[in-house]
Amino acid sequence: MLQQFLIDYQKYPIPRVRHHVNPQSYLAAADQQKLPSLYPPVITQAKWEQWFTDIHQPLVLDIGSGRGGFLLNHAWHFPEKNVLGVEIRNILVEWTMRVISGEQFTNAHVLWYSAANGFSWIPNSSVEYATYLFADPWPKKRHHKRRAFSSPFLTDLQRVLVPHGKLYLATDRADVAEQQAAMLEEHQGFHLAELHPDDWPFSFETDQQNFCRRKNIPYRLFCATANANND
């Protein structure tokens, strides 16, 4: 395994985090009559020059960046790429941004944002690849509508990804893996392949992936390759 970027938790004490936020935050703003007071800002225009020093570097999208360990290692291992995270829990966004600022990352940024609102502010064919790893499973059927993974979500990702760009997925929930595979098959905008850990392109882990590995909890890795518009 390659050398890792290790977060100094004494310098950056991680805050106590509630697992869930207001359930309405997981729903698109356009589908609600009134937004809750702490609803993530709805982004309509990107501020690339404020987010990254070199806006011409290839863009990577990390959806649900959580505590930021994967995103920070991503930016550290790939200084030639810009890594943009979106996360629904503002307390984690603020903490990750403190690390980014304190460690002087110029190719990493995290936005407080609900992926349910889509990525209209990201240009067509501008994302080299995206990651959506160990997403909140929302296991109860009545809560499935809170899952960001949907047909509009996939259509938007296919639009922003470069032709044949990759969407990397990981989950330790069999029902989530089945739902995502079924949705991708129905959508027909991607070709899905399950990956062996040896074929996983990242040497660094998310917190949940690390937890699963240490506790011998099985998890699955996938790569969905976007079809080009003329495929």
Short mmCIF file of C-alpha atoms in Angstrom, two decimals:
data_model
loop_
_atom_site.label_atom_id
_atom_site.label_comp_id
_atom_site.label_asym_id
_atom_site.label_seq_id
_atom_site.Cartn_x
_atom_site.Cartn_y
_atom_site.Cartn_z
CA MET A 1 0.00 0.00 0.00
CA LEU A 2 1.28 3.45 -0.85
CA GLN A 3 2.12 5.99 1.80
CA GLN A 4 -0.98 7.65 3.21
CA PHE A 5 -1.83 11.22 4.15
CA LEU A 6 -2.37 10.98 7.89
CA ILE A 7 -4.66 13.51 9.51
CA ASP A 8 -3.35 15.01 12.75
CA TYR A 9 -6.44 14.65 14.94
CA GLN A 10 -4.82 16.63 17.75
CA LYS A 11 -4.38 19.56 15.41
CA TYR A 12 -7.80 18.96 13.83
CA PRO A 13 -10.05 17.32 16.46
CA ILE A 14 -12.95 15.75 14.66
CA PRO A 15 -16.35 17.00 15.85
CA ARG A 16 -19.07 14.79 17.22
CA VAL A 17 -21.42 14.07 14.36
CA ARG A 18 -25.04 13.02 14.26
CA HIS A 19 -25.39 10.36 11.60
CA HIS A 20 -28.49 11.89 10.05
CA VAL A 21 -29.54 15.44 9.29
CA ASN A 22 -33.06 16.70 8.65
CA PRO A 23 -34.62 14.08 6.33
CA GLN A 24 -35.88 16.86 4.04
CA SER A 25 -32.25 17.70 3.22
CA TYR A 26 -32.05 14.45 1.26
CA LEU A 27 -34.87 15.57 -1.05
CA ALA A 28 -34.55 17.99 -3.96
CA ALA A 29 -35.40 21.60 -3.15
CA ALA A 30 -37.74 21.78 -6.14
CA ASP A 31 -39.86 18.97 -4.69
CA GLN A 32 -40.57 20.80 -1.42
CA GLN A 33 -43.02 23.57 -0.65
CA LYS A 34 -40.88 24.92 2.20
CA LEU A 35 -37.24 24.20 2.87
CA PRO A 36 -36.02 23.49 6.41
CA SER A 37 -33.91 26.19 8.02
CA LEU A 38 -30.65 24.25 7.69
CA TYR A 39 -31.15 23.00 4.14
CA PRO A 40 -27.83 22.94 2.22
CA PRO A 41 -27.40 25.84 -0.23
CA VAL A 42 -28.70 25.13 -3.71
CA ILE A 43 -25.78 25.80 -6.04
CA THR A 44 -26.58 27.32 -9.42
CA GLN A 45 -23.13 28.44 -10.50
CA ALA A 46 -19.72 26.95 -9.77
CA LYS A 47 -16.89 29.09 -8.42
CA TRP A 48 -13.98 27.12 -9.82
CA GLU A 49 -11.43 29.93 -9.43
CA GLN A 50 -12.24 30.15 -5.71
CA TRP A 51 -12.19 26.41 -5.18
CA PHE A 52 -8.97 25.44 -6.99
CA THR A 53 -5.65 27.08 -7.79
CA ASP A 54 -5.36 25.48 -11.24
CA ILE A 55 -8.82 25.14 -12.76
CA HIS A 56 -7.44 23.39 -15.83
CA GLN A 57 -6.51 20.21 -13.97
CA PRO A 58 -8.76 17.14 -14.48
CA LEU A 59 -11.77 17.17 -12.16
CA VAL A 60 -12.76 14.32 -9.83
CA LEU A 61 -16.15 14.34 -8.07
CA ASP A 62 -16.46 12.67 -4.65
CA ILE A 63 -20.16 12.38 -3.79
CA GLY A 64 -20.77 12.02 -0.07
CA SER A 65 -17.27 12.84 1.11
CA GLY A 66 -18.11 12.23 4.79
CA ARG A 67 -15.20 12.80 7.16
CA GLY A 68 -12.97 13.56 4.21
CA GLY A 69 -10.24 10.97 4.70
CA PHE A 70 -10.70 9.50 1.24
CA LEU A 71 -10.98 12.93 -0.39
CA LEU A 72 -7.86 14.26 1.35
CA ASN A 73 -5.82 11.21 0.40
CA HIS A 74 -7.19 11.48 -3.11
CA ALA A 75 -5.93 15.04 -3.44
CA TRP A 76 -2.64 14.15 -1.75
CA HIS A 77 -1.92 11.18 -4.01
CA PHE A 78 -3.05 12.98 -7.17
CA PRO A 79 -1.84 16.60 -7.00
CA GLU A 80 -2.38 16.81 -10.76
CA LYS A 81 -6.16 16.43 -10.26
CA ASN A 82 -8.77 18.69 -8.65
CA VAL A 83 -10.91 16.74 -6.18
CA LEU A 84 -14.33 18.22 -5.43
CA GLY A 85 -16.40 16.71 -2.65
CA VAL A 86 -20.06 17.24 -1.85
CA GLU A 87 -21.38 16.36 1.60
CA ILE A 88 -24.77 16.88 3.21
CA ARG A 89 -23.51 17.29 6.80
CA ASN A 90 -22.17 20.81 7.18
CA ILE A 91 -20.19 20.05 10.34
CA LEU A 92 -18.07 17.59 8.33
CA VAL A 93 -17.70 20.03 5.44
CA GLU A 94 -16.41 22.72 7.79
CA TRP A 95 -14.00 20.31 9.46
CA THR A 96 -12.63 18.97 6.16
CA MET A 97 -12.18 22.51 4.87
CA ARG A 98 -10.18 23.36 8.00
CA VAL A 99 -7.81 20.51 7.18
CA ILE A 100 -7.64 21.56 3.51
CA SER A 101 -6.80 25.13 4.52
CA GLY A 102 -4.43 24.19 7.33
CA GLU A 103 -2.49 21.70 5.20
CA GLN A 104 -2.52 24.07 2.21
CA PHE A 105 -4.21 21.77 -0.28
CA THR A 106 -4.74 23.71 -3.50
CA ASN A 107 -6.50 20.89 -5.38
CA ALA A 108 -9.24 19.92 -2.91
CA HIS A 109 -12.54 21.50 -1.94
CA VAL A 110 -15.75 20.34 -0.27
CA LEU A 111 -19.22 21.81 -0.67
CA TRP A 112 -22.15 21.63 1.71
CA TYR A 113 -24.67 20.34 -0.77
CA SER A 114 -27.48 17.85 -1.30
CA ALA A 115 -26.83 15.65 -4.33
CA ALA A 116 -30.60 15.37 -4.74
CA ASN A 117 -30.43 18.77 -6.46
CA GLY A 118 -28.25 17.44 -9.25
CA PHE A 119 -25.12 18.90 -10.80
CA SER A 120 -26.43 21.41 -13.32
CA TRP A 121 -23.58 23.74 -12.32
CA ILE A 122 -20.95 21.25 -13.55
CA PRO A 123 -20.21 21.53 -17.30
CA ASN A 124 -20.80 18.68 -19.71
CA SER A 125 -17.98 16.15 -20.10
CA SER A 126 -15.80 17.83 -17.46
CA VAL A 127 -15.44 15.13 -14.78
CA GLU A 128 -12.76 12.50 -15.31
CA TYR A 129 -14.40 10.12 -12.84
CA ALA A 130 -16.74 10.18 -9.86
CA THR A 131 -16.90 8.21 -6.62
CA TYR A 132 -20.01 7.30 -4.63
CA LEU A 133 -18.73 5.09 -1.82
CA PHE A 134 -20.59 3.51 1.09
CA ALA A 135 -23.58 5.78 0.70
CA ASP A 136 -26.16 5.97 3.47
CA PRO A 137 -28.23 2.80 2.85
CA TRP A 138 -31.57 4.08 4.18
CA PRO A 139 -32.59 0.43 4.69
CA LYS A 140 -36.28 0.96 5.43
CA LYS A 141 -38.37 0.83 2.27
CA ARG A 142 -40.30 3.97 3.17
CA HIS A 143 -36.97 5.83 3.32
CA HIS A 144 -35.65 4.70 -0.08
CA LYS A 145 -36.75 8.02 -1.59
CA ARG A 146 -33.94 9.62 0.43
CA ARG A 147 -31.30 7.68 -1.50
CA ALA A 148 -29.53 9.99 -3.93
CA PHE A 149 -28.95 7.14 -6.39
CA SER A 150 -31.76 7.57 -8.92
CA SER A 151 -32.37 7.75 -12.65
CA PRO A 152 -32.03 11.59 -12.75
CA PHE A 153 -28.84 11.27 -10.67
CA LEU A 154 -27.38 8.83 -13.21
CA THR A 155 -28.46 10.95 -16.17
CA ASP A 156 -26.72 13.97 -14.66
CA LEU A 157 -23.56 11.98 -13.94
CA GLN A 158 -23.50 10.62 -17.48
CA ARG A 159 -23.71 14.21 -18.72
CA VAL A 160 -20.87 15.59 -16.58
CA LEU A 161 -18.52 12.63 -17.05
CA VAL A 162 -16.11 12.61 -19.94
CA PRO A 163 -17.00 10.02 -22.63
CA HIS A 164 -16.47 6.60 -21.06
CA GLY A 165 -15.76 8.23 -17.69
CA LYS A 166 -16.04 6.06 -14.60
CA LEU A 167 -18.40 6.05 -11.64
CA TYR A 168 -16.87 4.03 -8.80
CA LEU A 169 -19.23 2.47 -6.27
CA ALA A 170 -18.69 0.62 -2.99
CA THR A 171 -21.11 -0.75 -0.41
CA ASP A 172 -21.29 -3.26 2.41
CA ARG A 173 -25.05 -3.64 1.95
CA ALA A 174 -26.33 -6.36 -0.37
CA ASP A 175 -29.65 -4.56 -0.89
CA VAL A 176 -27.87 -1.35 -1.92
CA ALA A 177 -25.65 -3.23 -4.38
CA GLU A 178 -28.70 -4.91 -5.90
CA GLN A 179 -30.65 -1.66 -6.13
CA GLN A 180 -27.77 0.20 -7.75
CA ALA A 181 -27.13 -2.61 -10.24
CA ALA A 182 -30.82 -2.80 -11.18
CA MET A 183 -31.05 0.96 -11.61
CA LEU A 184 -27.94 1.07 -13.80
CA GLU A 185 -29.29 -1.74 -15.96
CA GLU A 186 -32.62 0.06 -16.35
CA HIS A 187 -30.94 3.38 -17.08
CA GLN A 188 -28.75 1.93 -19.86
CA GLY A 189 -26.33 4.84 -19.71
CA PHE A 190 -23.55 2.86 -18.06
CA HIS A 191 -21.81 -0.49 -18.27
CA LEU A 192 -21.42 -2.00 -14.79
CA ALA A 193 -18.60 -4.31 -13.73
CA GLU A 194 -17.81 -5.68 -10.29
CA LEU A 195 -14.17 -5.25 -9.35
CA HIS A 196 -11.82 -7.47 -7.39
CA PRO A 197 -9.98 -5.49 -4.70
CA ASP A 198 -6.76 -5.96 -6.69
CA ASP A 199 -8.40 -4.06 -9.56
CA TRP A 200 -9.63 -1.18 -7.39
CA PRO A 201 -7.71 1.90 -8.58
CA PHE A 202 -7.32 3.52 -5.15
CA SER A 203 -4.73 2.51 -2.56
CA PHE A 204 -6.41 4.63 0.13
CA GLU A 205 -9.69 3.88 1.87
CA THR A 206 -12.83 5.53 3.15
CA ASP A 207 -13.47 5.30 6.90
CA GLN A 208 -16.19 2.71 6.28
CA GLN A 209 -14.00 0.64 3.98
CA ASN A 210 -11.27 0.62 6.62
CA PHE A 211 -13.82 -0.40 9.27
CA CYS A 212 -15.13 -3.24 7.11
CA ARG A 213 -11.65 -4.54 6.38
CA ARG A 214 -10.63 -4.50 10.06
CA LYS A 215 -13.86 -6.19 11.17
CA ASN A 216 -13.91 -8.69 8.28
CA ILE A 217 -17.22 -7.29 7.04
CA PRO A 218 -17.66 -8.13 3.34
CA TYR A 219 -18.15 -5.28 0.91
CA ARG A 220 -18.38 -4.99 -2.87
CA LEU A 221 -16.65 -2.72 -5.34
CA PHE A 222 -18.03 -1.68 -8.73
CA CYS A 223 -17.11 0.44 -11.71
CA ALA A 224 -19.83 1.88 -13.96
CA THR A 225 -18.45 3.18 -17.25
CA ALA A 226 -20.52 5.90 -18.87
CA ASN A 227 -21.62 5.36 -22.43
CA ALA A 228 -20.75 8.16 -24.81
CA ASN A 229 -23.81 9.89 -26.22
CA ASN A 230 -23.41 8.15 -29.55
CA ASP A 231 -22.76 4.65 -28.12
#
